[in-house]
Amino acid sequence: MLAILTEEITPADAIDAEALQRAIQGACGSIMPAWPLDQAVATNPHWRRIGMPIRTVAARLAVLGDFHVFPSRSTIRGEWEAGRITPADLEAALEVHAAQGPLAITADDCVAALQHAPHLRREPLLVDLLDDKVQKNKRWPWRAGIVFQMSQTCATYFDRHQADWRAAGDPSLYGFWHDTLLGDLGLASMFGLPGFHKLLHVLPRNPEEAARWALGELGLPLALWEDYFKALLLSINGWASWCAYIGWQKIPAGQDDARLPELLTARLAWEALLACAAGPEARHGAIRALAANWADFGQRVAEAEAALEADEVWQQALEASYQRGFAAKLRSTVPAPVTEAPEAQAVFCIDTRSELMRRALEAITPTVETRAFAGFFGIPIHYKPLGTRVHRPQLPGLAYPSVAVQDVVTETGQAAPAADTLAGQMRDARWKRLAQLDQWLGTVRWSNSTFSFVEALGVGYLGKIVHWIRPPAAARVSDDRIGLPAAVAEQCRPMIVGLDLEAQVDLAAGVLHTLGLDDRLAPLVVFCGHSGQCTNNAHASTLDCGACYGRPGEANARALAHLLNDSAVRAGLRGRGLNIPEATFFMGALHNTTTDEVTGFDLDLLPPAAWPRWRRMEGWFAEAGKRIRRERAPALWIDPEQSDETLLRTFRRRANDGAQTRPEWGLTRNAAFIIGPRQRSRGRQLNRTYLHDYDARYDPDGSVLEKLMMGPMLVCHWLSWQYHASTCDPLHYGAGNKVLHNVVDGHVGVFEGNGGDLRIGLPKQSLHNGDGWYHQPVRLTVVIDAPAESIAAIIGRNPVLGRILDNGWMLLWRYGRDALQRYDAGRWLPLAV
C-alpha cells in the first residue's frame, strides 16, 4: 500500500484510468496469438516485438520473465566441440557482427563464455518478494500456485467441447475467475494462509475497478506499469497467447475482445490479494523491495544486452556453419536446362518436405517439370466438408478467407441442382455413421457404459484393440471422408461456390500468373497438396500444412483443378489473352509426407488422352516414394536396406501406431527459402529449404515478387521462428513431453501433466531425437533471384520487411551478377561464407 517515493497509501481513485488502460493495452499488444491444436499455425512468438533488435528483445525478455531467445550455451558448446561450428564460422560471425556496430568481444571471449550461463537478473514480481522462503518447503510456492489456479480456471472457462458437465458462471473471463476464487475454499490451504478466503471480499467485481485497486496496492510509478504488466502476462504466457488468439479472430470484424486484458487484471489482482494476506510488515518490506528492483529496470536490460553479445555472435556462427554448405550448393555448376517440353507439371507446396519429392521426380524422368507454390495454391478458402457445420479456414494465418469451398456431389464434375437429392442422402448417411463413432468414443469416457458396449459389439471391439497393439499397414484415410458411403465418396468433390463467373476468372488468372504458368502449360498439370498421417497425436495438425491452419491441402488442390477445368472459366481467360490449351487437364493430388505416397483424385473425370499420362505419373510418384523413404529412414531409426515393400509397410505402421511420438520430423531443421527459377535449385540436395518458383523475366513490375515477399516469405519466417523458439526456450515456447500431455477442451492446447500453464509451440519429440536437439535453431536465410532495385523498392513500400531485416529477425541474400550478396541495412554486400 506504500507509494514508491512518498511511502503513502495510493487510493484506487487516484490512479489515472486512461494511463492505466494505455499500459494494459501496451502490455497485451506484445503477446502473439497461439492457434488451437486442430488449426496449427506456426508463428513467430516475438512477432509483436520485431520493431526492436533481436538482442534487445532477448535482454528484455530475460529481465521480464527469464525467457530465452538465443540457443543455450550448452547447445552451442556441443556444436563447437563436435566441430560443426568451426573457428572460420566464428570469425565470419564476428565480421558480420562488427559491421553492425562497435565490437566489444573477441573470439576468445566467445569461447570462454561457453563455459557458463550468461549472468542475467530477472526482475521479481511482488509475489516473489512476498513468498516466505522457509514456508515454500511446506506448501505450494505462491507463483506456482497462482499459475495453477488461473490455468485451471481458464481451462474450465474456455471448455466448450470436452467436459460432459460445464461450470456455470459469469460470461466474462474476469467475472468467471472472480466467482471461482470466491467458491474455492481450498485456496487457504494451498497458499498456507488461514483466513485467506475472508480477504477475497475486498476484491472488486468490476475488472476496471479491480485493476485500479490492485495497482494502488503495488505502488509502482506510472512509467513502469506497462513493463510490469508485460512481466505478469509472461508469467502465464500460454493462456495469454490463447486469449490473444481469441482477439485475433475478431480483427476482421473490427471488434475488440476483453479477455486478454481481463486475464492480466486477474493476474494483477493476485499480487494485491497476497500483499493484503501477508501482513503489514511483510507487505511494506516487499513493496519497498519491489520499488527498488524495478527502479533500475533500464539498467538491468542494458546489462543483459551486454551479457548476451556473445550469444548473438554464436547465433551468427551457428548460421555460418549451415550457410557455408548452403552457399557452396548455390554456387555449384548450374545443370543444363531441360529443353524437352514437359509431359506433365507437378505443382507442390513450398514445404521443405516437398523438396525431396521434386528432386526424386526430376531424377527419375526429364519429362516432368516440378514447381512449388504456396500450399493453399492461391485460393484463400474456408472449406465446408459434406455433412458438417464447420467452415474451416485453409490458408496462411496471416490472411483471412474470402472464397467458399464445399463438397458438391456430382458425377460430371459440374455443380448441378439435380445432385442435391443425392447430397442429402449422403449427408444423412454420414450423420448416422458419425453418431455411431461418437458412441464408440464415449466408451473411453464412461466406465459404466464401456462393458455393456463391449458385450454388444463383441469381437469388433477386440479388433480395435488389436490395431493399437499391432498397428496395421493401412494407407491414410481422410478425416473429411470418414462416414461417407464408399460407393459414392468419389463423387463428393470440393468445389468453389458463391462466386460469379467474373470473380472465378479473376481468381484463376491471378493464380496462373503468380504461379508463372500463364502460357507454359503441359498436357497434364497436377496440383499436389500435402498431409501428414499419424494416430493419437494431439499435435497432428503440425504435420499437415504448418502455415495453413494445419490442414491437408486436398480441398485447395482439387477446388483449383475444378476451377481451371471449367469451360466457362477457360473462355473467360481466353477473353483476357490467357489461353489454356484444350488438351491441358488439371487434377488434384495429395502427398502423404509421413509415408511419401501420392494419391490422385477425381480420376473418373480424366479424359481419355490424360489417362496414359496419369498412369505414367502415378508410376513415377511411386518410384519417387521408394527413393525418399530410403533417404528418410535413418533419421527415423528405420533400416533403409529393407525391401521396398517392407519399408513401405514399416512407414505405414509407424503412421498408424498410437504410441508413436515421432511419426515424422515435419519441418524440423528448416533453414532457408529460395524465391527463384527452378534452375537455381535443380539437381542440388536442399532438403532444409523452402522453394518457391519465380522468374523475374515474367514480372517486370515486381508485383508478383511483392506478393511472395509479403506472403510466403513472412509465412516461412513464422515457421522458422516457431521451431527456433520451441528449441531455444522449450519451457515457455515449447509444448513439453508428448507422453505427459493432457488435452484441454479437445483442441485449445495441452497441459504437461495435470496443471501448470497452457503449453504452446511444438512438443519436444518434434525437435529432439533423444540424444540432443535434432532441430538446428538458425534464423531463416532467404535467397531471391531478382534485381536489387526491385527488392529494395518492395522493402521500402512495406515497413514490416525493414523491421524484420534491419533488426536481425531474418537474413536476406540475392543472386548478384556473378556472386551471392547479403542484405545489410539497405546495402548489398559480398557474401563472406
mmCIF file with all atom_site columns, C-alpha atoms in Angstrom, residues 334-471:
data_model
loop_
_atom_site.group_PDB
_atom_site.id
_atom_site.type_symbol
_atom_site.label_atom_id
_atom_site.label_alt_id
_atom_site.label_comp_id
_atom_site.label_asym_id
_atom_site.label_entity_id
_atom_site.label_seq_id
_atom_site.pdbx_PDB_ins_code
_atom_site.Cartn_x
_atom_site.Cartn_y
_atom_site.Cartn_z
_atom_site.occupancy
_atom_site.B_iso_or_equiv
_atom_site.pdbx_formal_charge
_atom_site.auth_seq_id
_atom_site.auth_comp_id
_atom_site.auth_asym_id
_atom_site.auth_atom_id
_atom_site.pdbx_PDB_model_num
ATOM 1   C CA . VAL A 1 334 ? 24.063  -24.934 -62.825 1.00 0.00 ? 334 VAL A CA 1
ATOM 2   C CA . PRO A 1 335 ? 22.746  -28.074 -64.572 1.00 0.00 ? 335 PRO A CA 1
ATOM 3   C CA . ALA A 1 336 ? 21.837  -27.773 -68.219 1.00 0.00 ? 336 ALA A CA 1
ATOM 4   C CA . PRO A 1 337 ? 18.231  -26.628 -68.635 1.00 0.00 ? 337 PRO A CA 1
ATOM 5   C CA . VAL A 1 338 ? 15.698  -29.219 -69.725 1.00 0.00 ? 338 VAL A CA 1
ATOM 6   C CA . THR A 1 339 ? 14.811  -28.391 -73.319 1.00 0.00 ? 339 THR A CA 1
ATOM 7   C CA . GLU A 1 340 ? 12.236  -31.136 -73.830 1.00 0.00 ? 340 GLU A CA 1
ATOM 8   C CA . ALA A 1 341 ? 8.640   -29.949 -73.467 1.00 0.00 ? 341 ALA A CA 1
ATOM 9   C CA . PRO A 1 342 ? 7.216   -31.439 -70.270 1.00 0.00 ? 342 PRO A CA 1
ATOM 10  C CA . GLU A 1 343 ? 4.622   -34.169 -70.494 1.00 0.00 ? 343 GLU A CA 1
ATOM 11  C CA . ALA A 1 344 ? 3.324   -33.203 -67.073 1.00 0.00 ? 344 ALA A CA 1
ATOM 12  C CA . GLN A 1 345 ? 3.771   -30.483 -64.477 1.00 0.00 ? 345 GLN A CA 1
ATOM 13  C CA . ALA A 1 346 ? 3.558   -31.283 -60.767 1.00 0.00 ? 346 ALA A CA 1
ATOM 14  C CA . VAL A 1 347 ? 2.936   -28.277 -58.521 1.00 0.00 ? 347 VAL A CA 1
ATOM 15  C CA . PHE A 1 348 ? 3.797   -28.784 -54.850 1.00 0.00 ? 348 PHE A CA 1
ATOM 16  C CA . CYS A 1 349 ? 3.594   -26.726 -51.681 1.00 0.00 ? 349 CYS A CA 1
ATOM 17  C CA . ILE A 1 350 ? 6.769   -24.773 -50.822 1.00 0.00 ? 350 ILE A CA 1
ATOM 18  C CA . ASP A 1 351 ? 7.023   -27.031 -47.728 1.00 0.00 ? 351 ASP A CA 1
ATOM 19  C CA . THR A 1 352 ? 10.558  -28.370 -47.140 1.00 0.00 ? 352 THR A CA 1
ATOM 20  C CA . ARG A 1 353 ? 9.244   -31.951 -47.352 1.00 0.00 ? 353 ARG A CA 1
ATOM 21  C CA . SER A 1 354 ? 8.188   -31.326 -50.960 1.00 0.00 ? 354 SER A CA 1
ATOM 22  C CA . GLU A 1 355 ? 11.806  -30.725 -51.955 1.00 0.00 ? 355 GLU A CA 1
ATOM 23  C CA . LEU A 1 356 ? 12.584  -34.439 -51.659 1.00 0.00 ? 356 LEU A CA 1
ATOM 24  C CA . MET A 1 357 ? 9.653   -35.391 -53.888 1.00 0.00 ? 357 MET A CA 1
ATOM 25  C CA . ARG A 1 358 ? 10.563  -32.789 -56.510 1.00 0.00 ? 358 ARG A CA 1
ATOM 26  C CA . ARG A 1 359 ? 14.201  -33.852 -56.524 1.00 0.00 ? 359 ARG A CA 1
ATOM 27  C CA . ALA A 1 360 ? 13.302  -37.540 -56.807 1.00 0.00 ? 360 ALA A CA 1
ATOM 28  C CA . LEU A 1 361 ? 10.814  -36.999 -59.663 1.00 0.00 ? 361 LEU A CA 1
ATOM 29  C CA . GLU A 1 362 ? 13.287  -34.932 -61.656 1.00 0.00 ? 362 GLU A CA 1
ATOM 30  C CA . ALA A 1 363 ? 15.971  -37.596 -61.184 1.00 0.00 ? 363 ALA A CA 1
ATOM 31  C CA . ILE A 1 364 ? 13.600  -40.294 -62.464 1.00 0.00 ? 364 ILE A CA 1
ATOM 32  C CA . THR A 1 365 ? 12.339  -38.571 -65.606 1.00 0.00 ? 365 THR A CA 1
ATOM 33  C CA . PRO A 1 366 ? 13.083  -35.367 -67.542 1.00 0.00 ? 366 PRO A CA 1
ATOM 34  C CA . THR A 1 367 ? 9.519   -35.251 -68.858 1.00 0.00 ? 367 THR A CA 1
ATOM 35  C CA . VAL A 1 368 ? 8.046   -33.988 -65.576 1.00 0.00 ? 368 VAL A CA 1
ATOM 36  C CA . GLU A 1 369 ? 8.504   -30.353 -64.631 1.00 0.00 ? 369 GLU A CA 1
ATOM 37  C CA . THR A 1 370 ? 8.082   -29.676 -60.934 1.00 0.00 ? 370 THR A CA 1
ATOM 38  C CA . ARG A 1 371 ? 7.060   -26.359 -59.465 1.00 0.00 ? 371 ARG A CA 1
ATOM 39  C CA . ALA A 1 372 ? 6.365   -25.022 -55.989 1.00 0.00 ? 372 ALA A CA 1
ATOM 40  C CA . PHE A 1 373 ? 3.661   -22.628 -54.902 1.00 0.00 ? 373 PHE A CA 1
ATOM 41  C CA . ALA A 1 374 ? 2.257   -21.576 -51.532 1.00 0.00 ? 374 ALA A CA 1
ATOM 42  C CA . GLY A 1 375 ? 0.350   -24.559 -50.097 1.00 0.00 ? 375 GLY A CA 1
ATOM 43  C CA . PHE A 1 376 ? -3.099  -23.028 -50.282 1.00 0.00 ? 376 PHE A CA 1
ATOM 44  C CA . PHE A 1 377 ? -2.499  -22.748 -54.073 1.00 0.00 ? 377 PHE A CA 1
ATOM 45  C CA . GLY A 1 378 ? -3.513  -19.105 -54.113 1.00 0.00 ? 378 GLY A CA 1
ATOM 46  C CA . ILE A 1 379 ? -7.191  -19.619 -53.238 1.00 0.00 ? 379 ILE A CA 1
ATOM 47  C CA . PRO A 1 380 ? -7.998  -18.169 -49.771 1.00 0.00 ? 380 PRO A CA 1
ATOM 48  C CA . ILE A 1 381 ? -10.751 -20.600 -48.847 1.00 0.00 ? 381 ILE A CA 1
ATOM 49  C CA . HIS A 1 382 ? -12.899 -21.696 -45.980 1.00 0.00 ? 382 HIS A CA 1
ATOM 50  C CA . TYR A 1 383 ? -13.966 -25.286 -46.595 1.00 0.00 ? 383 TYR A CA 1
ATOM 51  C CA . LYS A 1 384 ? -17.201 -26.999 -45.561 1.00 0.00 ? 384 LYS A CA 1
ATOM 52  C CA . PRO A 1 385 ? -16.979 -30.815 -45.763 1.00 0.00 ? 385 PRO A CA 1
ATOM 53  C CA . LEU A 1 386 ? -20.224 -32.596 -46.558 1.00 0.00 ? 386 LEU A CA 1
ATOM 54  C CA . GLY A 1 387 ? -22.489 -33.250 -43.596 1.00 0.00 ? 387 GLY A CA 1
ATOM 55  C CA . THR A 1 388 ? -20.704 -30.865 -41.220 1.00 0.00 ? 388 THR A CA 1
ATOM 56  C CA . ARG A 1 389 ? -21.417 -27.386 -39.926 1.00 0.00 ? 389 ARG A CA 1
ATOM 57  C CA . VAL A 1 390 ? -17.804 -26.242 -39.929 1.00 0.00 ? 390 VAL A CA 1
ATOM 58  C CA . HIS A 1 391 ? -16.357 -23.628 -42.274 1.00 0.00 ? 391 HIS A CA 1
ATOM 59  C CA . ARG A 1 392 ? -12.677 -24.442 -41.995 1.00 0.00 ? 392 ARG A CA 1
ATOM 60  C CA . PRO A 1 393 ? -10.015 -21.876 -42.988 1.00 0.00 ? 393 PRO A CA 1
ATOM 61  C CA . GLN A 1 394 ? -7.366  -23.325 -45.300 1.00 0.00 ? 394 GLN A CA 1
ATOM 62  C CA . LEU A 1 395 ? -4.921  -20.505 -45.978 1.00 0.00 ? 395 LEU A CA 1
ATOM 63  C CA . PRO A 1 396 ? -1.958  -18.838 -44.244 1.00 0.00 ? 396 PRO A CA 1
ATOM 64  C CA . GLY A 1 397 ? -2.666  -17.474 -40.776 1.00 0.00 ? 397 GLY A CA 1
ATOM 65  C CA . LEU A 1 398 ? -1.580  -14.011 -41.941 1.00 0.00 ? 398 LEU A CA 1
ATOM 66  C CA . ALA A 1 399 ? -4.660  -13.824 -44.193 1.00 0.00 ? 399 ALA A CA 1
ATOM 67  C CA . TYR A 1 400 ? -8.402  -14.217 -43.873 1.00 0.00 ? 400 TYR A CA 1
ATOM 68  C CA . PRO A 1 401 ? -10.606 -16.484 -46.053 1.00 0.00 ? 401 PRO A CA 1
ATOM 69  C CA . SER A 1 402 ? -12.705 -14.903 -48.790 1.00 0.00 ? 402 SER A CA 1
ATOM 70  C CA . VAL A 1 403 ? -13.627 -17.874 -51.014 1.00 0.00 ? 403 VAL A CA 1
ATOM 71  C CA . ALA A 1 404 ? -16.137 -20.564 -50.019 1.00 0.00 ? 404 ALA A CA 1
ATOM 72  C CA . VAL A 1 405 ? -15.429 -24.185 -50.918 1.00 0.00 ? 405 VAL A CA 1
ATOM 73  C CA . GLN A 1 406 ? -17.788 -27.006 -50.058 1.00 0.00 ? 406 GLN A CA 1
ATOM 74  C CA . ASP A 1 407 ? -18.280 -30.628 -51.032 1.00 0.00 ? 407 ASP A CA 1
ATOM 75  C CA . VAL A 1 408 ? -20.528 -30.980 -54.058 1.00 0.00 ? 408 VAL A CA 1
ATOM 76  C CA . VAL A 1 409 ? -21.884 -34.381 -55.070 1.00 0.00 ? 409 VAL A CA 1
ATOM 77  C CA . THR A 1 410 ? -21.568 -34.621 -58.832 1.00 0.00 ? 410 THR A CA 1
ATOM 78  C CA . GLU A 1 411 ? -20.774 -37.350 -61.317 1.00 0.00 ? 411 GLU A CA 1
ATOM 79  C CA . THR A 1 412 ? -19.764 -34.932 -64.058 1.00 0.00 ? 412 THR A CA 1
ATOM 80  C CA . GLY A 1 413 ? -17.564 -32.525 -62.099 1.00 0.00 ? 413 GLY A CA 1
ATOM 81  C CA . GLN A 1 414 ? -20.114 -29.753 -62.650 1.00 0.00 ? 414 GLN A CA 1
ATOM 82  C CA . ALA A 1 415 ? -22.308 -28.456 -59.843 1.00 0.00 ? 415 ALA A CA 1
ATOM 83  C CA . ALA A 1 416 ? -25.975 -29.066 -60.674 1.00 0.00 ? 416 ALA A CA 1
ATOM 84  C CA . PRO A 1 417 ? -29.262 -28.831 -58.721 1.00 0.00 ? 417 PRO A CA 1
ATOM 85  C CA . ALA A 1 418 ? -30.027 -32.456 -59.575 1.00 0.00 ? 418 ALA A CA 1
ATOM 86  C CA . ALA A 1 419 ? -27.221 -33.518 -57.251 1.00 0.00 ? 419 ALA A CA 1
ATOM 87  C CA . ASP A 1 420 ? -28.962 -32.048 -54.197 1.00 0.00 ? 420 ASP A CA 1
ATOM 88  C CA . THR A 1 421 ? -31.038 -35.171 -53.524 1.00 0.00 ? 421 THR A CA 1
ATOM 89  C CA . LEU A 1 422 ? -28.002 -37.448 -53.607 1.00 0.00 ? 422 LEU A CA 1
ATOM 90  C CA . ALA A 1 423 ? -26.052 -34.984 -51.429 1.00 0.00 ? 423 ALA A CA 1
ATOM 91  C CA . GLY A 1 424 ? -28.862 -35.085 -48.861 1.00 0.00 ? 424 GLY A CA 1
ATOM 92  C CA . GLN A 1 425 ? -28.803 -38.878 -48.810 1.00 0.00 ? 425 GLN A CA 1
ATOM 93  C CA . MET A 1 426 ? -25.047 -38.945 -48.332 1.00 0.00 ? 426 MET A CA 1
ATOM 94  C CA . ARG A 1 427 ? -25.239 -36.296 -45.615 1.00 0.00 ? 427 ARG A CA 1
ATOM 95  C CA . ASP A 1 428 ? -27.856 -38.300 -43.701 1.00 0.00 ? 428 ASP A CA 1
ATOM 96  C CA . ALA A 1 429 ? -25.824 -41.490 -44.039 1.00 0.00 ? 429 ALA A CA 1
ATOM 97  C CA . ARG A 1 430 ? -22.738 -39.723 -42.767 1.00 0.00 ? 430 ARG A CA 1
ATOM 98  C CA . TRP A 1 431 ? -24.521 -38.262 -39.742 1.00 0.00 ? 431 TRP A CA 1
ATOM 99  C CA . LYS A 1 432 ? -25.737 -41.743 -38.810 1.00 0.00 ? 432 LYS A CA 1
ATOM 100 C CA . ARG A 1 433 ? -22.268 -43.239 -39.067 1.00 0.00 ? 433 ARG A CA 1
ATOM 101 C CA . LEU A 1 434 ? -20.653 -40.395 -37.148 1.00 0.00 ? 434 LEU A CA 1
ATOM 102 C CA . ALA A 1 435 ? -23.234 -40.860 -34.385 1.00 0.00 ? 435 ALA A CA 1
ATOM 103 C CA . GLN A 1 436 ? -22.095 -44.478 -34.090 1.00 0.00 ? 436 GLN A CA 1
ATOM 104 C CA . LEU A 1 437 ? -18.491 -43.303 -33.950 1.00 0.00 ? 437 LEU A CA 1
ATOM 105 C CA . ASP A 1 438 ? -19.390 -40.842 -31.201 1.00 0.00 ? 438 ASP A CA 1
ATOM 106 C CA . GLN A 1 439 ? -20.849 -43.728 -29.192 1.00 0.00 ? 439 GLN A CA 1
ATOM 107 C CA . TRP A 1 440 ? -17.603 -45.598 -29.690 1.00 0.00 ? 440 TRP A CA 1
ATOM 108 C CA . LEU A 1 441 ? -15.576 -42.637 -28.429 1.00 0.00 ? 441 LEU A CA 1
ATOM 109 C CA . GLY A 1 442 ? -17.929 -42.300 -25.487 1.00 0.00 ? 442 GLY A CA 1
ATOM 110 C CA . THR A 1 443 ? -16.771 -45.661 -24.153 1.00 0.00 ? 443 THR A CA 1
ATOM 111 C CA . VAL A 1 444 ? -13.393 -44.101 -23.444 1.00 0.00 ? 444 VAL A CA 1
ATOM 112 C CA . ARG A 1 445 ? -15.003 -41.636 -21.011 1.00 0.00 ? 445 ARG A CA 1
ATOM 113 C CA . TRP A 1 446 ? -17.898 -43.547 -19.472 1.00 0.00 ? 446 TRP A CA 1
ATOM 114 C CA . SER A 1 447 ? -16.762 -46.563 -17.486 1.00 0.00 ? 447 SER A CA 1
ATOM 115 C CA . ASN A 1 448 ? -20.299 -47.758 -16.703 1.00 0.00 ? 448 ASN A CA 1
ATOM 116 C CA . SER A 1 449 ? -21.167 -47.982 -20.408 1.00 0.00 ? 449 SER A CA 1
ATOM 117 C CA . THR A 1 450 ? -17.884 -49.468 -21.587 1.00 0.00 ? 450 THR A CA 1
ATOM 118 C CA . PHE A 1 451 ? -18.527 -53.055 -20.571 1.00 0.00 ? 451 PHE A CA 1
ATOM 119 C CA . SER A 1 452 ? -22.063 -53.214 -21.940 1.00 0.00 ? 452 SER A CA 1
ATOM 120 C CA . PHE A 1 453 ? -20.876 -51.655 -25.181 1.00 0.00 ? 453 PHE A CA 1
ATOM 121 C CA . VAL A 1 454 ? -18.068 -54.220 -25.487 1.00 0.00 ? 454 VAL A CA 1
ATOM 122 C CA . GLU A 1 455 ? -20.520 -57.013 -24.791 1.00 0.00 ? 455 GLU A CA 1
ATOM 123 C CA . ALA A 1 456 ? -22.842 -55.755 -27.518 1.00 0.00 ? 456 ALA A CA 1
ATOM 124 C CA . LEU A 1 457 ? -20.091 -55.121 -30.037 1.00 0.00 ? 457 LEU A CA 1
ATOM 125 C CA . GLY A 1 458 ? -18.242 -58.328 -29.300 1.00 0.00 ? 458 GLY A CA 1
ATOM 126 C CA . VAL A 1 459 ? -15.258 -59.298 -31.439 1.00 0.00 ? 459 VAL A CA 1
ATOM 127 C CA . GLY A 1 460 ? -15.365 -55.977 -33.305 1.00 0.00 ? 460 GLY A CA 1
ATOM 128 C CA . TYR A 1 461 ? -14.139 -54.225 -30.158 1.00 0.00 ? 461 TYR A CA 1
ATOM 129 C CA . LEU A 1 462 ? -11.201 -56.615 -29.901 1.00 0.00 ? 462 LEU A CA 1
ATOM 130 C CA . GLY A 1 463 ? -10.258 -55.703 -33.442 1.00 0.00 ? 463 GLY A CA 1
ATOM 131 C CA . LYS A 1 464 ? -9.898  -52.070 -32.387 1.00 0.00 ? 464 LYS A CA 1
ATOM 132 C CA . ILE A 1 465 ? -7.613  -53.113 -29.533 1.00 0.00 ? 465 ILE A CA 1
ATOM 133 C CA . VAL A 1 466 ? -5.511  -55.278 -31.854 1.00 0.00 ? 466 VAL A CA 1
ATOM 134 C CA . HIS A 1 467 ? -4.952  -52.239 -34.081 1.00 0.00 ? 467 HIS A CA 1
ATOM 135 C CA . TRP A 1 468 ? -3.346  -50.487 -31.136 1.00 0.00 ? 468 TRP A CA 1
ATOM 136 C CA . ILE A 1 469 ? -1.184  -53.471 -30.200 1.00 0.00 ? 469 ILE A CA 1
ATOM 137 C CA . ARG A 1 470 ? -0.188  -54.271 -33.783 1.00 0.00 ? 470 ARG A CA 1
ATOM 138 C CA . PRO A 1 471 ? -0.708  -51.198 -35.973 1.00 0.00 ? 471 PRO A CA 1
#
